[in-house]
Short mmCIF file of C-alpha atoms in Angstrom, two decimals:
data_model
loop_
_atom_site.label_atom_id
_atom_site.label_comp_id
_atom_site.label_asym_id
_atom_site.label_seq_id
_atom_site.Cartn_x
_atom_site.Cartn_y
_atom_site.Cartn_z
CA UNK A 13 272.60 138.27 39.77
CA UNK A 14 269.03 140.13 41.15
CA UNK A 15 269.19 143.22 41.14
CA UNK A 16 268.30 144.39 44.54
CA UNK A 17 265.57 147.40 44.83
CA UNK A 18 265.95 149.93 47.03
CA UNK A 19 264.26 149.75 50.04
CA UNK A 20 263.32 152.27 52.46
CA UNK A 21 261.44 150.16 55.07
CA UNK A 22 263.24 151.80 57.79
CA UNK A 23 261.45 155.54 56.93
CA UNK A 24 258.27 154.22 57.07
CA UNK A 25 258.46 154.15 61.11
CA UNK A 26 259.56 157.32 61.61
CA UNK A 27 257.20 158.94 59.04
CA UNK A 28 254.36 157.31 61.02
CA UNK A 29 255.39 158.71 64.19
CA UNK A 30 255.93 162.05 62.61
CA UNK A 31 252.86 161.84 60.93
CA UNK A 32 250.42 161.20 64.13
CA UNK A 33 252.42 164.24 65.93
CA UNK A 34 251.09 165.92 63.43
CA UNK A 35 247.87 165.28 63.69
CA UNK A 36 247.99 165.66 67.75
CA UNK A 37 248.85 168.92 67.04
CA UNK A 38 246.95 169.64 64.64
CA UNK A 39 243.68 168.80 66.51
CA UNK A 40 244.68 170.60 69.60
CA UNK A 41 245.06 173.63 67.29
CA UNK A 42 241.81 173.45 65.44
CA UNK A 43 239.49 173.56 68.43
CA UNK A 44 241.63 176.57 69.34
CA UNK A 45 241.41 176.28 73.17
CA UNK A 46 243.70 178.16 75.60
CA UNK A 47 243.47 175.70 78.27
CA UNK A 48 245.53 173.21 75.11
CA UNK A 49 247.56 175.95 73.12
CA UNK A 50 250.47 176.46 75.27
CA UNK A 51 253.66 174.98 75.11
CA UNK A 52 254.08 172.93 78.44
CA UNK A 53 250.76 171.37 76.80
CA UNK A 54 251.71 171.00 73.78
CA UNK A 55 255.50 169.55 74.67
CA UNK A 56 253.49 167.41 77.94
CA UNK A 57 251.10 165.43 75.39
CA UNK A 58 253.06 164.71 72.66
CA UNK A 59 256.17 163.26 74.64
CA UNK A 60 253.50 161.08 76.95
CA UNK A 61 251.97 159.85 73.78
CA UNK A 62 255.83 158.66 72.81
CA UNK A 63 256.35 157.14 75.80
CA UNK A 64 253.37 155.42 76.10
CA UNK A 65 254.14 153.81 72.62
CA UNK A 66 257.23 152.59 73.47
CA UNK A 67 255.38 150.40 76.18
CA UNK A 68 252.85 149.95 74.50
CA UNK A 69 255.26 149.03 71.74
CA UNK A 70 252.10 151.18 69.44
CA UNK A 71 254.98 151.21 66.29
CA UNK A 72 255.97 147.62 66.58
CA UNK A 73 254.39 146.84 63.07
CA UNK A 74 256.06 144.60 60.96
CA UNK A 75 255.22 142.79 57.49
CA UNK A 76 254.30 139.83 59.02
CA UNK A 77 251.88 141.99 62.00
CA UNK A 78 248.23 140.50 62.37
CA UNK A 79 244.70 143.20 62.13
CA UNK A 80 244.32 141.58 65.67
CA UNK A 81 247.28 142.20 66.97
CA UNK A 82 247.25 145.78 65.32
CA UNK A 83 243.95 146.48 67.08
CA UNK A 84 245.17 145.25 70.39
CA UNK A 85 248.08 148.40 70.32
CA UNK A 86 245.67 150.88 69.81
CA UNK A 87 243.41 149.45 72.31
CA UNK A 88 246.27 149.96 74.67
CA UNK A 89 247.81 152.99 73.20
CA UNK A 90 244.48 154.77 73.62
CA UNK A 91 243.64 153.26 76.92
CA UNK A 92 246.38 154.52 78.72
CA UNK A 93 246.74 157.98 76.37
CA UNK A 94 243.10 158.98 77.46
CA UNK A 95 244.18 159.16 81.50
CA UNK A 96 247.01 161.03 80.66
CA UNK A 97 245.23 163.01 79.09
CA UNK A 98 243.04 164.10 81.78
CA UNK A 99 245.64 163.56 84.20
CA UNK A 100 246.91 166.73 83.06
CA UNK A 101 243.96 168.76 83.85
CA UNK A 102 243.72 167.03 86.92
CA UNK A 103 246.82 167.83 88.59
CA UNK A 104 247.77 170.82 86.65
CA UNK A 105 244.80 172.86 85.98
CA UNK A 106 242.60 171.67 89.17
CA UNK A 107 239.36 173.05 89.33
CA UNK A 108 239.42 174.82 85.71
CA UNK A 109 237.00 173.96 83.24
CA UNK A 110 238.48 173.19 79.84
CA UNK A 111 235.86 173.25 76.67
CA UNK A 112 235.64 170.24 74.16
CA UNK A 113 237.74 167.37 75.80
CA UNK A 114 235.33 164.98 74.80
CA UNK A 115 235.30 165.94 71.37
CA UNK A 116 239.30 166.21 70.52
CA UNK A 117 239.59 163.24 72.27
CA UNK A 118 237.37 161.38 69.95
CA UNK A 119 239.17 163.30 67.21
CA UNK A 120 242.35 161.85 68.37
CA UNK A 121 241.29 158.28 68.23
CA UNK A 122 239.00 158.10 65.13
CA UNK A 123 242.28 159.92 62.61
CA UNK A 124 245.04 158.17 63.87
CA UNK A 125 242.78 155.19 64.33
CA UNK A 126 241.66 155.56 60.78
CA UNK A 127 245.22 156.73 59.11
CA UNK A 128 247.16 153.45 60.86
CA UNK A 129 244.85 150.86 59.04
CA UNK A 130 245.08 152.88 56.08
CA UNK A 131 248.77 152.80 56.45
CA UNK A 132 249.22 149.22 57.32
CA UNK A 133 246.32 148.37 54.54
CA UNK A 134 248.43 150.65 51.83
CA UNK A 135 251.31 148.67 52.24
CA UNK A 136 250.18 145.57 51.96
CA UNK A 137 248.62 146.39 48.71
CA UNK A 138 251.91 147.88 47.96
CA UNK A 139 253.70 144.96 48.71
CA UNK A 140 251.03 142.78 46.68
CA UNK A 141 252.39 144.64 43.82
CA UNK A 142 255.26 143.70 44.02
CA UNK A 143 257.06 146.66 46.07
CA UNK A 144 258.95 146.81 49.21
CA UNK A 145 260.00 143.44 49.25
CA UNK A 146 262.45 141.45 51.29
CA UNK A 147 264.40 138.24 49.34
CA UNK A 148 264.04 135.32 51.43
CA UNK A 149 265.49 131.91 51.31
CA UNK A 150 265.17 128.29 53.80
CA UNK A 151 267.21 125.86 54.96
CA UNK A 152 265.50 122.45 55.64
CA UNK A 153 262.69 120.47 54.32
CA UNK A 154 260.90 119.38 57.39
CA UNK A 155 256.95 119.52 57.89
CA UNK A 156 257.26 122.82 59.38
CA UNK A 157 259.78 124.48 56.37
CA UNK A 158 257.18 123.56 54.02
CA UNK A 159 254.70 125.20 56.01
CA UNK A 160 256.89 128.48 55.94
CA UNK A 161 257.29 128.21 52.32
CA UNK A 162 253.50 127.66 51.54
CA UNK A 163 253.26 130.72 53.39
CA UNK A 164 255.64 133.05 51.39
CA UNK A 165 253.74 131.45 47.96
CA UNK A 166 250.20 131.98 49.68
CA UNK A 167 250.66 135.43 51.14
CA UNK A 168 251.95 137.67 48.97
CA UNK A 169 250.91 140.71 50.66
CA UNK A 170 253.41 140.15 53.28
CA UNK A 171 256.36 141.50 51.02
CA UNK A 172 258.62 138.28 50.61
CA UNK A 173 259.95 137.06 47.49
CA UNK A 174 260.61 133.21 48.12
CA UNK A 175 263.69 131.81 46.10
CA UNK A 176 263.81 128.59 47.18
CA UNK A 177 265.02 126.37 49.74
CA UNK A 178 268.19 124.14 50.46
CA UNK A 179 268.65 120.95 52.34
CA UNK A 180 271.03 118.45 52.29
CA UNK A 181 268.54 115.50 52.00
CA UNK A 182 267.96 115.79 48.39
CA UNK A 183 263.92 116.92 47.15
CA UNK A 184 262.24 116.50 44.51
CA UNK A 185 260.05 119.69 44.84
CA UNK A 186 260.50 122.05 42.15
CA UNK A 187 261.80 124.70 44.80
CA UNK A 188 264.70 122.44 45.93
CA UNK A 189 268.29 124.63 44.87
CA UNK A 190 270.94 122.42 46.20
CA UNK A 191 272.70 121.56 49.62
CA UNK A 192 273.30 123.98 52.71
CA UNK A 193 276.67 125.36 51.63
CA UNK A 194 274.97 125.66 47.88
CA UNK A 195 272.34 127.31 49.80
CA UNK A 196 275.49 129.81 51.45
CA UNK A 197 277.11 130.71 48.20
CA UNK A 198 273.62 131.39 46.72
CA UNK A 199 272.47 133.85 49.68
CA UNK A 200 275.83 136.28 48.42
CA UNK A 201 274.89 136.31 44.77
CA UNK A 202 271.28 136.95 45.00
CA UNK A 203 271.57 139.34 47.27
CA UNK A 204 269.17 137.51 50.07
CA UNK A 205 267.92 139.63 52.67
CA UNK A 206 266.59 136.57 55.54
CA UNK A 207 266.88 133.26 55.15
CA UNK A 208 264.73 131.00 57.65
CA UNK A 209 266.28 127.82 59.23
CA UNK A 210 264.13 124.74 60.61
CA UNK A 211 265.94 123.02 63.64
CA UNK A 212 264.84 119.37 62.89
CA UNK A 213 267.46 117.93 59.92
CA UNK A 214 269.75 120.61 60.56
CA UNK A 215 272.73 120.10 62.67
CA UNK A 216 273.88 122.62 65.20
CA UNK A 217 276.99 122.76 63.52
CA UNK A 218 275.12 123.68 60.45
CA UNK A 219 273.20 125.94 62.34
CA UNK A 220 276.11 127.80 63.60
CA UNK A 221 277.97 128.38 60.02
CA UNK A 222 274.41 130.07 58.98
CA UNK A 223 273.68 132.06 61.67
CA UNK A 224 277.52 133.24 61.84
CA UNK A 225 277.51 133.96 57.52
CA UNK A 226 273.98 136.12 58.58
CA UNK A 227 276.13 137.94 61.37
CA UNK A 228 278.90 138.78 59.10
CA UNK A 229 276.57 139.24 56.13
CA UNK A 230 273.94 141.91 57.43
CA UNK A 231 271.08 139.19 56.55
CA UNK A 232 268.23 138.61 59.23
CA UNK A 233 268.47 135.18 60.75
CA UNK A 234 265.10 132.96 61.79
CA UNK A 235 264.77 129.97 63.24
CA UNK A 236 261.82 127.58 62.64
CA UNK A 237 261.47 126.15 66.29
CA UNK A 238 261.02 122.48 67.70
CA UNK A 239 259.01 123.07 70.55
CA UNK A 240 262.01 122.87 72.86
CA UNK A 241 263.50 126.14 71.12
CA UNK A 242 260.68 128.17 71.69
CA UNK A 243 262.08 128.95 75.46
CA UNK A 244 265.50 129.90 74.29
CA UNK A 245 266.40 133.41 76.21
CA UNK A 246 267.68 135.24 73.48
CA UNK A 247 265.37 134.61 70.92
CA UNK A 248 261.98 136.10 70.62
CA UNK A 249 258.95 133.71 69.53
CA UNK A 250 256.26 135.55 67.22
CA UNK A 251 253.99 134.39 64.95
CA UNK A 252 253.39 134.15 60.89
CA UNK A 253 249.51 133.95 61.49
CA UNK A 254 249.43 130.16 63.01
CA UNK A 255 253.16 129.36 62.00
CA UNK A 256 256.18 130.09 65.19
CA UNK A 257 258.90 132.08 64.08
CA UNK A 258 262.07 132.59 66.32
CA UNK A 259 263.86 135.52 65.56
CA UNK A 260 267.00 136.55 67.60
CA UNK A 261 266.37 139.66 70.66
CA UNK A 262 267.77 143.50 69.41
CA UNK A 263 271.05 144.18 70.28
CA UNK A 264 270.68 147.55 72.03
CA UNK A 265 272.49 149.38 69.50
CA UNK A 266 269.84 147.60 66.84
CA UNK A 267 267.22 150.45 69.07
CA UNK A 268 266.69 153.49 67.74
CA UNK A 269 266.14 154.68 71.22
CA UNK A 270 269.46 153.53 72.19
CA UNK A 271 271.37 156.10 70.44
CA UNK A 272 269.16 158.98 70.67
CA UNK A 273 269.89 158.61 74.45
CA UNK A 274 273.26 157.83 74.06
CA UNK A 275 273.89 160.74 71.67
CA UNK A 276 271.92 163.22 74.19
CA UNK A 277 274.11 162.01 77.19
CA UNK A 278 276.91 162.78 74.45
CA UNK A 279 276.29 165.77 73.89
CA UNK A 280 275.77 167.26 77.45
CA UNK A 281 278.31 165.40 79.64
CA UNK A 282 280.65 167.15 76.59
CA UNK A 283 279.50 170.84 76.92
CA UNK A 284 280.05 170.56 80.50
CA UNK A 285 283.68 169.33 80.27
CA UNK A 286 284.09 171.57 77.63
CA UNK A 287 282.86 174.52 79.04
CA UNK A 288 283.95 173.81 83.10
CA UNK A 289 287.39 172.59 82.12
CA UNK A 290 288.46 172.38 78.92
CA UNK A 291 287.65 176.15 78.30
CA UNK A 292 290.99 177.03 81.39
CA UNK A 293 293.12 173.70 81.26
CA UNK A 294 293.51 173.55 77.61
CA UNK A 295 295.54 177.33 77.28
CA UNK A 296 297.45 176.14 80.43
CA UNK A 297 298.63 172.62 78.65
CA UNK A 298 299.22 174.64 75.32
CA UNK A 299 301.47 176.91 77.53
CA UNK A 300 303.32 173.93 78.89
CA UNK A 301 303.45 171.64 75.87
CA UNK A 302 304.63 174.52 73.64
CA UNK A 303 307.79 175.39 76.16
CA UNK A 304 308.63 171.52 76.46
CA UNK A 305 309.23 170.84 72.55
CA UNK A 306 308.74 171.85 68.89
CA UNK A 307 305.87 171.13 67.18
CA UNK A 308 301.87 171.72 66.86
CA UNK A 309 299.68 171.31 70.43
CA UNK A 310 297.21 169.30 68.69
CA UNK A 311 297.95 166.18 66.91
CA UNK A 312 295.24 164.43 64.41
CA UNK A 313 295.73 161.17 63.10
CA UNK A 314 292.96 159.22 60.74
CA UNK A 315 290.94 156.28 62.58
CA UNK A 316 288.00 154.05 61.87
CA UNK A 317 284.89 155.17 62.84
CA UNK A 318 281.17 153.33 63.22
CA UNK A 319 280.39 151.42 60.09
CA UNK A 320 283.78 152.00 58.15
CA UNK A 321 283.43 155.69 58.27
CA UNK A 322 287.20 157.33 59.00
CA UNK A 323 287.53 161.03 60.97
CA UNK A 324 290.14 162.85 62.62
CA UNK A 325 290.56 161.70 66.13
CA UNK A 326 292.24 164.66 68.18
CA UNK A 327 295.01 164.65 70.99
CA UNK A 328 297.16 166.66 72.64
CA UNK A 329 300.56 166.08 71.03
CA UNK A 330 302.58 163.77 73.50
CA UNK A 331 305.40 163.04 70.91
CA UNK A 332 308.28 164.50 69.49
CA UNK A 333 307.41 165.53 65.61
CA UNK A 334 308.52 162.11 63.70
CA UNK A 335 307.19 160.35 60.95
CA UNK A 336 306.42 157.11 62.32
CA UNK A 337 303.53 158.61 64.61
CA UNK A 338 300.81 156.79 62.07
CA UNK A 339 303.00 153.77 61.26
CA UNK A 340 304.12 152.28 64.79
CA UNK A 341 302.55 152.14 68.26
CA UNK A 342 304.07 153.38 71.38
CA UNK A 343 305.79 150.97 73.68
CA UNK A 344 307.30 151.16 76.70
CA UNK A 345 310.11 153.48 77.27
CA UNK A 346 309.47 155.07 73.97
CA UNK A 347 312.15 157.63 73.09
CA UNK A 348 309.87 159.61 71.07
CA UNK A 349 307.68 160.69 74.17
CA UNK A 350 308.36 164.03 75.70
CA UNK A 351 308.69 164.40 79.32
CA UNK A 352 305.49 166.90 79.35
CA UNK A 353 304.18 163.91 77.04
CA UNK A 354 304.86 161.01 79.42
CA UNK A 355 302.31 162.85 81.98
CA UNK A 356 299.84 163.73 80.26
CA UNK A 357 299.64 159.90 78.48
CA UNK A 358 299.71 158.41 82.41
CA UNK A 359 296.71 160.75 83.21
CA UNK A 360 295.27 160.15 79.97
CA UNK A 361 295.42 164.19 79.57
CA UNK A 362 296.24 163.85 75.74
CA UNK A 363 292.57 161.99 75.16
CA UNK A 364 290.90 165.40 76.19
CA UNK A 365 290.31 167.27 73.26
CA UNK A 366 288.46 164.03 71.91
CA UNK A 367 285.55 165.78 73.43
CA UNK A 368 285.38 167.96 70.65
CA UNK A 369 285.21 164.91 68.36
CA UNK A 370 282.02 163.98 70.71
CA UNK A 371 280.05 167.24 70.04
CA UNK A 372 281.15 166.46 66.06
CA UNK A 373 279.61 163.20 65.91
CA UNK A 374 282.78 161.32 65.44
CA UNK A 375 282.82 159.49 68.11
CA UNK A 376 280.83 158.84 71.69
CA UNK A 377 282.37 159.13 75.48
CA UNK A 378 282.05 155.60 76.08
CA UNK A 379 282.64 153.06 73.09
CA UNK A 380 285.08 150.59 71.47
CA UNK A 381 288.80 152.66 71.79
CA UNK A 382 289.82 153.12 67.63
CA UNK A 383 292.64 151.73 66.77
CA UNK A 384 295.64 152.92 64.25
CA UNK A 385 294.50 152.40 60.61
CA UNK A 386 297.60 149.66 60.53
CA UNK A 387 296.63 148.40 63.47
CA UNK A 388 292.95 147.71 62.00
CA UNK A 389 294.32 146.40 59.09
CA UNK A 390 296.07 143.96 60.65
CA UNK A 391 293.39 142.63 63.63
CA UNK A 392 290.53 142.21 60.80
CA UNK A 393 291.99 139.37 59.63
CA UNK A 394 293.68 137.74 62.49
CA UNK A 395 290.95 138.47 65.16
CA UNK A 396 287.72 136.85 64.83
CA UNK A 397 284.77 139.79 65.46
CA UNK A 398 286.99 142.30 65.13
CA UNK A 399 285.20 144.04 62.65
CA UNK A 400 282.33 143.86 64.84
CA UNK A 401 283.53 146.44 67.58
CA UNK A 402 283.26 148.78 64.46
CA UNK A 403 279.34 148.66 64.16
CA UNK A 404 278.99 151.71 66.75
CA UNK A 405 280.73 154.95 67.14
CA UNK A 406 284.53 154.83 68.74
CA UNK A 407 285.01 156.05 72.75
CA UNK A 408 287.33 157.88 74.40
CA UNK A 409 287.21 155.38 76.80
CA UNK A 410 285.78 152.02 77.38
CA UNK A 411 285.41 148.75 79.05
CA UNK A 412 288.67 146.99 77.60
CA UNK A 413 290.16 150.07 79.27
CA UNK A 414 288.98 150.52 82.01
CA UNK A 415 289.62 146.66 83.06
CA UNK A 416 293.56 147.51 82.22
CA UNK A 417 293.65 146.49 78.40
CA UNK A 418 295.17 149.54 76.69
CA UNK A 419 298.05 150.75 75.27
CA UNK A 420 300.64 148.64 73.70
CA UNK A 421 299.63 144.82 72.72
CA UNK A 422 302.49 142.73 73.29
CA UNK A 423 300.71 139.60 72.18
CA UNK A 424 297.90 138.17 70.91
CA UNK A 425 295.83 137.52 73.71
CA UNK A 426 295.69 140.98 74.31
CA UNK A 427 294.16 142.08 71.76
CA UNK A 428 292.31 139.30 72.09
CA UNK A 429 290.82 140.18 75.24
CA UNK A 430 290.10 143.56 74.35
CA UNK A 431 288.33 142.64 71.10
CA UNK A 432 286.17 140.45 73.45
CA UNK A 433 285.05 143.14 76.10
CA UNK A 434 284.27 145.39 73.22
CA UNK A 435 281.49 142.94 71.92
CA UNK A 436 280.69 142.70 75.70
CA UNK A 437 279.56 145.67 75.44
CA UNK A 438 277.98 146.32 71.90
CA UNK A 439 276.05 143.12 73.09
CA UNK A 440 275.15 144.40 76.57
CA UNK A 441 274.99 147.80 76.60
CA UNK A 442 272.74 149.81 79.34
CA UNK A 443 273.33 153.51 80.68
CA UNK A 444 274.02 152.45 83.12
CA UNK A 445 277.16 150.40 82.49
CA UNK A 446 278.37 154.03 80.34
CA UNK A 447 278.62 155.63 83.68
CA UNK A 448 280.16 152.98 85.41
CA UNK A 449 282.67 152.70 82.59
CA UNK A 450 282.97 157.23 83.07
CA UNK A 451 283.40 156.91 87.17
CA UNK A 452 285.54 153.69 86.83
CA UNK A 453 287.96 156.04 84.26
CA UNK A 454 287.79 159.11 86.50
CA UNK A 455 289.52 157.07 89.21
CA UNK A 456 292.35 155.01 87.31
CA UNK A 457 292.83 158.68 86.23
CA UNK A 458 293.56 159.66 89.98
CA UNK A 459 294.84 156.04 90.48
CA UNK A 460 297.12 154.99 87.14
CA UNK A 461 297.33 152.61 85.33
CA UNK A 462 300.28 150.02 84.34
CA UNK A 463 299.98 150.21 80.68
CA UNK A 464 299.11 154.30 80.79
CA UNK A 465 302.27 155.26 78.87
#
């Protein structure tokens, strides 16, 4: 088996970034103005240059990336920087005159000019070494495969180790491994990182059992496109200097972006609940829960968190003390419920110190619902994409709720159903469907719901 090296590909964005803050700063602080060394400055320049790179799309530099199409970003990164720039003076500071614009402008664009070649120039030497490299295998032996393949042999500085390729049209090419499900059980012992897929000898079928071992696998998936596929809607068409490549559209949890704002919203929708009603409702429920039965107010049971990772999810205690709380579900008329514990399960009162599991990290206010540990056990193999609901932090609530599936599952297509409005909305995820999700739980709070027990 290859031994796979340890790559750090994903640091090398963020390091950029960090890197040309720096040297924004820096610049600002070496021609030592007073119309630039304040902090509304400092804080207003460095978040527009962020947000015109987004747009821009300035850090959107990948192994296969083009010098042209690296020059076109900062043509437009620097474009668009340089009237914000000035904007600044112009609306803020009307009528002042502010000393060496010209010049740290020019300093701006010449070091981070300079330092992203060098960057993108470094690593392609790097790679050309021998470093960084992804393992990459095809599937098909059409014109256009071989084309792909003479590419990985040709250009070495792009960082792909080429294995081979497998077809089920026998070759005679040196490169030829075997058939497509050869080509399957191959991609799990070596360890392949991408595998690319021509469209023309392939069947869909085929196809599908490819893409879906990628899904399951963590391996990138690319299509070599007929003409016809270059249209599809949720693929993206870029190019390997003259050769199409289709590779499938980011989820938005694949977006960095995507859970810094999500974690943000986390955190301050949770200090407000925390501090404007946890902080008197919580000794009031203690108070109650305490003179209704024996037992702690808190109960903690282990769950399944984003990516396999387990944490104690919190609740008020709704249940008698008994020692099938982590072995069996509650049902309907379930004798181990307390009358204190029936109402706060049909309010959906017991889910409120959860919040605390928010500000920890654990989990996220809207997100997949975690299950039992039995319970996950049990779905991963019986219900396809279960596992899939896992790849982002747990909610306290969440679509499948929200639409009524919660609580006990009496049959399979319940679980069925929830499992698919989970990957809804891992697969479709906006901020604005989280607060739809939040004001659509507020009211079956007010409102009930069937299965709340």
């Amino acid at each position: 088996m290859t031994t796979k090296i340890k790559k750090y590909s994903r640091l090398i964005r963020p390091i950029i970034v960090v890197f040309d803050i720096i040297i924004i700063t820096s610049v600002l602080y070496y021609f030592s103005d007073q119309g630039y060394l304040n902090s509304e400055f400092l804080i207003y320049i460095n978040l527009v240059w962020l947000f015109i790179a987004y747009f821009t799309k300035f850090y959107n530099v990948y192994r296969y990336t083009h010098i042209a199409r690296l020059v076109t970003y900062l043509l437009s990164q620097f474009s668009i920087f340089i009237l914000a720039f000035f904007a600044y003076f112009s609306i803020f500071r009307e009528g002042e005159v502010i000393n060496e614009q010209f010049n740290i402008i020019l300093s701006f664009t010449l070091l981070i000019t300079f330092f992203k070649l060098f960057f993108f120039f470094i690593l392609k030497s790097y790679r050309l070494s021998g470093k960084n490299y992804r393992n990459v295998i095809v599937f098909g032996s059409s014109k256009s495969a071989k084309n792909v393949i003479d590419l990985f042999k040709s250009k070495q500085d792009l960082g792909y180790r080429f294995f081979g390729f497998f077809a089920d049209k026998k070759d005679v090419s040196d490169k030829y491994l075997g058939d497509i499900n050869a080509g399957l059980i191959y991609a799990s012992k070596e360890q392949i990182d991408e595998v690319y897929c021509e469209s023309d000898s392939i069947t869909k079928q085929k196809l599908r059992v490819i893409r879906n071992y990628c899904s399951k696998n963590n391996v990138d998936f690319n299509l070599i496109p007929e003409e016809k596929d270059i249209y599809s809607k949720d693929l993206k068409l870029t190019h390997y200097g003259t050769i199409p490549i289709l590779k499938p559209k980011k989820l938005p949890f694949e977006k960095i972006e995507t859970h810094i704002l999500k974690r943000c919203f986390d955190i301050f929708f949770s200090l407000l609940v925390c501090v404007f009603l946890l902080s008197w409702l919580l000794p009031i429920l203690w108070i109650v829960v305490k003179l209704n039965s024996k037992g702690k107010f808190l109960f903690k049971q282990l769950r399944d968190g984003a990516d396999g990772n387990q944490f104690y999810c919190y609740k008020i205690r709704s249940m008698k003390v008994n020692t099938l709380a982590d072995k069996i579900a509650t049902t309907i008329n379930d004798d181990r419920i307390t009358s204190v514990g029936a109402f706060l399960r049909k309010t959906s009162l017991d889910e409120l110190p959860q919040f605390f599991n928010v500000l920890k990290g654990d989990m996220s206010i809207v997100g997949p619902r975690p299950h039992m540990n039995v319970q996950t056990k049990k779905y991963l193999v019986e219900i396809e994409n279960y596992l899939f609901r896992n790849s982002v932090k747990p909610g306290i609530t969440g679509l499948a709720q929200v639409y009524g599936y919660r609580g006990e599952i009496k049959k399979k297509s319940d679980i069925d159903h929830r499992v698919k409005l989970d990957v809804f909305y891992i697969e479709n995820w906006s901020f604005f469907l989280d607060i739809k999700i939040i004001g659509l739980t507020i009211l079956n709070v007010f409102k009930g719901q069937d299965k709340a027990y």
